[in-house]
């Protein structure tokens, strides 16, 4: 019902891409060791609660890695429209939330803080689309004003966990490796279009996602809506 937020679907398709066997294998081979080594280094300095901390950091950073990867994929496939939608979707949330959930006896952070995600994706947008630097810089300034104007108690309450998880060293390392891994994904400005149907049929992705996965080609909103409507009609007829 809200076509302007559809670019966020590219993020969900990014999750499907990261679940492709060959891509997931690269993640396990090239990125997972970075997390393991960092966690081991931190836990060696901890005397009590080591097991809990090890699980928390390992699972949380892996979850963050997949979210950051999906964001970077979405930037390449949906372009700057994804950046704007992501920023405005997250603007209403706590910018420093760690999205903590209980996982059995442990606690895990499922998503990076919105502030971290938005700043990261804007930074990469400036690299991918330098011609839009003015609008992206304006969006960044708007985000900064929003964040500083309503800092909640969350950051102070979770300061220790926040500082531990948001270590620039490991995040920059994971970010750089993920960028390299996604290097073969076609950017919106490229002529080649990633075969999303292959991605969705080869990974653990829902049929609903496949239905709404219309290739994010460079086209007007009206064209996009028309193509999506046609895609839905075809799918409905196919299913009878």
PDB file of C-alpha atoms in Angstrom, residues 19-27:
ATOM      1  CA  UNK A  19      21.864 -17.480   2.399  1.00  0.00           C
ATOM      2  CA  UNK A  20      22.915 -18.808  -0.999  1.00  0.00           C
ATOM      3  CA  UNK A  21      25.165 -21.814  -0.300  1.00  0.00           C
ATOM      4  CA  UNK A  22      28.214 -20.402  -2.088  1.00  0.00           C
ATOM      5  CA  UNK A  23      27.850 -16.979  -0.426  1.00  0.00           C
ATOM      6  CA  UNK A  24      27.171 -18.441   3.015  1.00  0.00           C
ATOM      7  CA  UNK A  25      30.255 -20.615   2.614  1.00  0.00           C
ATOM      8  CA  UNK A  26      32.372 -17.521   1.944  1.00  0.00           C
ATOM      9  CA  UNK A  27      30.936 -15.842   5.027  1.00  0.00           C
TER      10      UNK A  27
END
